[in-house]
Amino acid sequence: MSIANLQGRFALVTGCMGGIGTAICQALGEAGATIVGGDLSPDGEGWKAEHGIKGDYVQLDVTKEEDWAGASAYIEREYGALDILVNNAGVSIVDRMEDTTLEAWRMQMAVNSDGPFLGTKACLKLLKKSGATSPYGSSVVNISSIAGLRGVSMSTGYCASKGA
């Protein structure tokens, strides 16, 4: 099943090595998009081979502005376009509120809330440029969770970050 005809379109998917991220990359690839996956691991080639992903990979920590700048510059240099940004990277720490450390709270906020902001900001110029020359425009897709709308007692940091 194909989600659309995305021939000639370029997509960056963060958190690509997780189950949801891999499935997003596979679906976009099946629809014809050129994929650039981004994740923390230095072994993008192994991930692509294991899951049959045709495309590219950039090592990307979504909490680091300099990583986003590098990923955006790489995509512009290699492809000249970015039509779809999927902010999928996410982290969840399951713990009681009274046992949640400030470090754990801040890490969830950094990945789940700051990451999409930094990514959209870093890729916006390229998304606008690509969107202006395409009859379809460009798209930013932020993956969230029902937990962003409804609290879960053992996931207060996760819920707050997804609600943001």
PDB file of C-alpha atoms in Angstrom:
ATOM      1  CA  MET A   1       0.000   0.000   0.000  1.00  0.00           C
ATOM      2  CA  SER A   2       1.402   3.387  -0.989  1.00  0.00           C
ATOM      3  CA  ILE A   3       0.618   6.543   0.960  1.00  0.00           C
ATOM      4  CA  ALA A   4       0.932   8.825  -2.084  1.00  0.00           C
ATOM      5  CA  ASN A   5       3.039   9.431  -5.130  1.00  0.00           C
ATOM      6  CA  LEU A   6       6.108  11.124  -3.750  1.00  0.00           C
ATOM      7  CA  GLN A   7       8.402  10.679  -6.756  1.00  0.00           C
ATOM      8  CA  GLY A   8      10.982  13.443  -6.865  1.00  0.00           C
ATOM      9  CA  ARG A   9      10.316  14.505  -3.278  1.00  0.00           C
ATOM     10  CA  PHE A  10      12.948  14.561  -0.517  1.00  0.00           C
ATOM     11  CA  ALA A  11      12.237  13.655   3.115  1.00  0.00           C
ATOM     12  CA  LEU A  12      14.221  13.850   6.349  1.00  0.00           C
ATOM     13  CA  VAL A  13      12.978  11.548   9.126  1.00  0.00           C
ATOM     14  CA  THR A  14      14.425  11.872  12.632  1.00  0.00           C
ATOM     15  CA  GLY A  15      14.480   8.971  15.057  1.00  0.00           C
ATOM     16  CA  CYS A  16      14.646   6.782  11.985  1.00  0.00           C
ATOM     17  CA  MET A  17      16.125   3.745  13.718  1.00  0.00           C
ATOM     18  CA  GLY A  18      13.162   3.201  16.040  1.00  0.00           C
ATOM     19  CA  GLY A  19      10.154   1.146  15.038  1.00  0.00           C
ATOM     20  CA  ILE A  20       7.944   4.085  14.067  1.00  0.00           C
ATOM     21  CA  GLY A  21      10.806   5.929  12.353  1.00  0.00           C
ATOM     22  CA  THR A  22      11.787   2.896  10.314  1.00  0.00           C
ATOM     23  CA  ALA A  23       8.165   2.337   9.266  1.00  0.00           C
ATOM     24  CA  ILE A  24       7.856   5.998   8.231  1.00  0.00           C
ATOM     25  CA  CYS A  25      11.032   5.725   6.140  1.00  0.00           C
ATOM     26  CA  GLN A  26       9.806   2.524   4.505  1.00  0.00           C
ATOM     27  CA  ALA A  27       6.389   4.029   3.704  1.00  0.00           C
ATOM     28  CA  LEU A  28       7.854   7.230   2.283  1.00  0.00           C
ATOM     29  CA  GLY A  29      10.360   5.211   0.262  1.00  0.00           C
ATOM     30  CA  GLU A  30       7.639   2.951  -1.116  1.00  0.00           C
ATOM     31  CA  ALA A  31       5.756   6.086  -2.166  1.00  0.00           C
ATOM     32  CA  GLY A  32       8.808   7.192  -4.147  1.00  0.00           C
ATOM     33  CA  ALA A  33      10.426   9.774  -1.863  1.00  0.00           C
ATOM     34  CA  THR A  34      14.170  10.009  -1.467  1.00  0.00           C
ATOM     35  CA  ILE A  35      14.841   9.352   2.214  1.00  0.00           C
ATOM     36  CA  VAL A  36      17.420  10.841   4.526  1.00  0.00           C
ATOM     37  CA  GLY A  37      17.176   9.181   7.925  1.00  0.00           C
ATOM     38  CA  GLY A  38      18.628  10.839  10.997  1.00  0.00           C
ATOM     39  CA  ASP A  39      19.442   9.260  14.333  1.00  0.00           C
ATOM     40  CA  LEU A  40      22.110   9.070  17.042  1.00  0.00           C
ATOM     41  CA  SER A  41      23.891   5.931  15.852  1.00  0.00           C
ATOM     42  CA  PRO A  42      26.980   6.157  13.655  1.00  0.00           C
ATOM     43  CA  ASP A  43      25.862   2.937  11.865  1.00  0.00           C
ATOM     44  CA  GLY A  44      23.350   4.229   9.355  1.00  0.00           C
ATOM     45  CA  GLU A  45      24.540   1.840   6.672  1.00  0.00           C
ATOM     46  CA  GLY A  46      23.757  -1.180   8.853  1.00  0.00           C
ATOM     47  CA  TRP A  47      20.284   0.158   9.623  1.00  0.00           C
ATOM     48  CA  LYS A  48      19.540   0.828   5.955  1.00  0.00           C
ATOM     49  CA  ALA A  49      20.702  -2.653   4.926  1.00  0.00           C
ATOM     50  CA  GLU A  50      18.782  -4.387   7.715  1.00  0.00           C
ATOM     51  CA  HIS A  51      15.490  -2.672   6.828  1.00  0.00           C
ATOM     52  CA  GLY A  52      15.823  -2.308   3.080  1.00  0.00           C
ATOM     53  CA  ILE A  53      15.913   1.479   3.237  1.00  0.00           C
ATOM     54  CA  LYS A  54      17.052   3.076   0.019  1.00  0.00           C
ATOM     55  CA  GLY A  55      18.338   6.514   0.715  1.00  0.00           C
ATOM     56  CA  ASP A  56      20.801   8.320   2.876  1.00  0.00           C
ATOM     57  CA  TYR A  57      21.603   8.671   6.562  1.00  0.00           C
ATOM     58  CA  VAL A  58      22.956  11.463   8.753  1.00  0.00           C
ATOM     59  CA  GLN A  59      24.046  11.065  12.330  1.00  0.00           C
ATOM     60  CA  LEU A  60      21.837  13.557  14.167  1.00  0.00           C
ATOM     61  CA  ASP A  61      21.273  14.480  17.783  1.00  0.00           C
ATOM     62  CA  VAL A  62      18.026  16.455  17.587  1.00  0.00           C
ATOM     63  CA  THR A  63      18.914  18.372  20.759  1.00  0.00           C
ATOM     64  CA  LYS A  64      21.982  19.967  19.158  1.00  0.00           C
ATOM     65  CA  GLU A  65      21.558  23.005  16.955  1.00  0.00           C
ATOM     66  CA  GLU A  66      24.908  22.339  15.256  1.00  0.00           C
ATOM     67  CA  ASP A  67      23.796  18.821  14.257  1.00  0.00           C
ATOM     68  CA  TRP A  68      20.664  20.277  12.673  1.00  0.00           C
ATOM     69  CA  ALA A  69      22.712  22.888  10.811  1.00  0.00           C
ATOM     70  CA  GLY A  70      24.976  20.138   9.499  1.00  0.00           C
ATOM     71  CA  ALA A  71      22.075  17.915   8.434  1.00  0.00           C
ATOM     72  CA  SER A  72      20.308  20.762   6.638  1.00  0.00           C
ATOM     73  CA  ALA A  73      23.512  21.845   4.882  1.00  0.00           C
ATOM     74  CA  TYR A  74      24.213  18.246   3.848  1.00  0.00           C
ATOM     75  CA  ILE A  75      20.724  17.816   2.371  1.00  0.00           C
ATOM     76  CA  GLU A  76      20.964  21.114   0.505  1.00  0.00           C
ATOM     77  CA  ARG A  77      24.403  20.216  -0.860  1.00  0.00           C
ATOM     78  CA  GLU A  78      23.519  16.633  -1.851  1.00  0.00           C
ATOM     79  CA  TYR A  79      19.899  17.027  -2.976  1.00  0.00           C
ATOM     80  CA  GLY A  80      19.198  20.745  -3.274  1.00  0.00           C
ATOM     81  CA  ALA A  81      15.742  20.283  -1.797  1.00  0.00           C
ATOM     82  CA  LEU A  82      13.783  19.197   1.258  1.00  0.00           C
ATOM     83  CA  ASP A  83      10.057  18.678   0.809  1.00  0.00           C
ATOM     84  CA  ILE A  84       9.160  16.748   3.960  1.00  0.00           C
ATOM     85  CA  LEU A  85      10.547  17.000   7.492  1.00  0.00           C
ATOM     86  CA  VAL A  86       9.282  14.344   9.899  1.00  0.00           C
ATOM     87  CA  ASN A  87      10.157  15.198  13.509  1.00  0.00           C
ATOM     88  CA  ASN A  88       9.772  11.698  14.880  1.00  0.00           C
ATOM     89  CA  ALA A  89      12.638  11.357  17.382  1.00  0.00           C
ATOM     90  CA  GLY A  90      11.322  10.853  20.877  1.00  0.00           C
ATOM     91  CA  VAL A  91      12.205   9.527  24.281  1.00  0.00           C
ATOM     92  CA  SER A  92      10.099   8.366  27.205  1.00  0.00           C
ATOM     93  CA  ILE A  93      11.255   7.747  30.750  1.00  0.00           C
ATOM     94  CA  VAL A  94       8.756   5.820  32.838  1.00  0.00           C
ATOM     95  CA  ASP A  95       9.038   6.809  36.475  1.00  0.00           C
ATOM     96  CA  ARG A  96       6.961   8.120  39.344  1.00  0.00           C
ATOM     97  CA  MET A  97       6.889  11.920  39.537  1.00  0.00           C
ATOM     98  CA  GLU A  98       8.665  11.949  42.885  1.00  0.00           C
ATOM     99  CA  ASP A  99      11.455   9.791  41.432  1.00  0.00           C
ATOM    100  CA  THR A 100      11.890  11.732  38.186  1.00  0.00           C
ATOM    101  CA  THR A 101      15.166  13.609  38.184  1.00  0.00           C
ATOM    102  CA  LEU A 102      15.540  17.076  36.731  1.00  0.00           C
ATOM    103  CA  GLU A 103      18.059  15.585  34.287  1.00  0.00           C
ATOM    104  CA  ALA A 104      15.486  13.036  33.038  1.00  0.00           C
ATOM    105  CA  TRP A 105      12.811  15.748  32.792  1.00  0.00           C
ATOM    106  CA  ARG A 106      15.111  18.030  30.792  1.00  0.00           C
ATOM    107  CA  MET A 107      16.256  15.234  28.469  1.00  0.00           C
ATOM    108  CA  GLN A 108      12.657  14.410  27.534  1.00  0.00           C
ATOM    109  CA  MET A 109      11.906  18.088  26.954  1.00  0.00           C
ATOM    110  CA  ALA A 110      15.068  18.513  24.876  1.00  0.00           C
ATOM    111  CA  VAL A 111      14.335  15.572  22.562  1.00  0.00           C
ATOM    112  CA  ASN A 112      10.533  15.718  22.386  1.00  0.00           C
ATOM    113  CA  SER A 113       9.946  19.474  22.430  1.00  0.00           C
ATOM    114  CA  ASP A 114      13.176  21.314  21.602  1.00  0.00           C
ATOM    115  CA  GLY A 115      14.083  18.832  18.839  1.00  0.00           C
ATOM    116  CA  PRO A 116      11.124  19.630  16.568  1.00  0.00           C
ATOM    117  CA  PHE A 117      11.654  23.367  17.138  1.00  0.00           C
ATOM    118  CA  LEU A 118      15.363  23.187  16.306  1.00  0.00           C
ATOM    119  CA  GLY A 119      14.743  20.949  13.289  1.00  0.00           C
ATOM    120  CA  THR A 120      12.011  23.071  11.811  1.00  0.00           C
ATOM    121  CA  LYS A 121      14.063  26.216  12.375  1.00  0.00           C
ATOM    122  CA  ALA A 122      17.187  24.714  10.782  1.00  0.00           C
ATOM    123  CA  CYS A 123      15.329  23.285   7.779  1.00  0.00           C
ATOM    124  CA  LEU A 124      12.849  26.105   7.218  1.00  0.00           C
ATOM    125  CA  LYS A 125      14.836  27.961   4.550  1.00  0.00           C
ATOM    126  CA  LEU A 126      15.246  24.782   2.514  1.00  0.00           C
ATOM    127  CA  LEU A 127      11.610  23.745   3.066  1.00  0.00           C
ATOM    128  CA  LYS A 128      10.413  27.170   1.877  1.00  0.00           C
ATOM    129  CA  LYS A 129      12.677  27.026  -1.171  1.00  0.00           C
ATOM    130  CA  SER A 130      11.476  23.532  -2.062  1.00  0.00           C
ATOM    131  CA  GLY A 131       7.842  24.381  -1.377  1.00  0.00           C
ATOM    132  CA  ALA A 132       7.967  27.440  -3.613  1.00  0.00           C
ATOM    133  CA  THR A 133       9.001  25.345  -6.619  1.00  0.00           C
ATOM    134  CA  SER A 134       6.638  22.433  -6.034  1.00  0.00           C
ATOM    135  CA  PRO A 135       2.927  22.363  -6.792  1.00  0.00           C
ATOM    136  CA  TYR A 136       2.515  20.460  -3.509  1.00  0.00           C
ATOM    137  CA  GLY A 137       4.422  22.822  -1.223  1.00  0.00           C
ATOM    138  CA  SER A 138       6.454  21.348   1.614  1.00  0.00           C
ATOM    139  CA  SER A 139       5.435  19.673   4.867  1.00  0.00           C
ATOM    140  CA  VAL A 140       6.548  19.453   8.474  1.00  0.00           C
ATOM    141  CA  VAL A 141       5.126  16.476  10.350  1.00  0.00           C
ATOM    142  CA  ASN A 142       5.546  16.417  14.137  1.00  0.00           C
ATOM    143  CA  ILE A 143       4.903  13.001  15.653  1.00  0.00           C
ATOM    144  CA  SER A 144       3.265  13.271  19.065  1.00  0.00           C
ATOM    145  CA  SER A 145       1.279  10.972  21.315  1.00  0.00           C
ATOM    146  CA  ILE A 146      -2.113  10.721  22.953  1.00  0.00           C
ATOM    147  CA  ALA A 147      -0.067  11.186  26.138  1.00  0.00           C
ATOM    148  CA  GLY A 148       0.308  14.816  25.085  1.00  0.00           C
ATOM    149  CA  LEU A 149      -3.429  15.248  25.603  1.00  0.00           C
ATOM    150  CA  ARG A 150      -4.002  12.978  28.562  1.00  0.00           C
ATOM    151  CA  GLY A 151      -1.785  12.458  31.574  1.00  0.00           C
ATOM    152  CA  VAL A 152      -0.207   9.142  32.502  1.00  0.00           C
ATOM    153  CA  SER A 153       0.858   8.759  36.124  1.00  0.00           C
ATOM    154  CA  MET A 154       4.207   7.094  35.415  1.00  0.00           C
ATOM    155  CA  SER A 155       5.147   9.386  32.509  1.00  0.00           C
ATOM    156  CA  THR A 156       4.747  12.983  33.629  1.00  0.00           C
ATOM    157  CA  GLY A 157       7.812  14.258  31.762  1.00  0.00           C
ATOM    158  CA  TYR A 158       6.856  12.432  28.603  1.00  0.00           C
ATOM    159  CA  CYS A 159       3.268  13.737  28.736  1.00  0.00           C
ATOM    160  CA  ALA A 160       4.417  17.298  29.334  1.00  0.00           C
ATOM    161  CA  SER A 161       6.941  17.155  26.494  1.00  0.00           C
ATOM    162  CA  LYS A 162       4.463  15.671  24.022  1.00  0.00           C
ATOM    163  CA  GLY A 163       1.846  18.210  25.039  1.00  0.00           C
ATOM    164  CA  ALA A 164       4.357  20.943  24.283  1.00  0.00           C
TER     165      ALA A 164
END
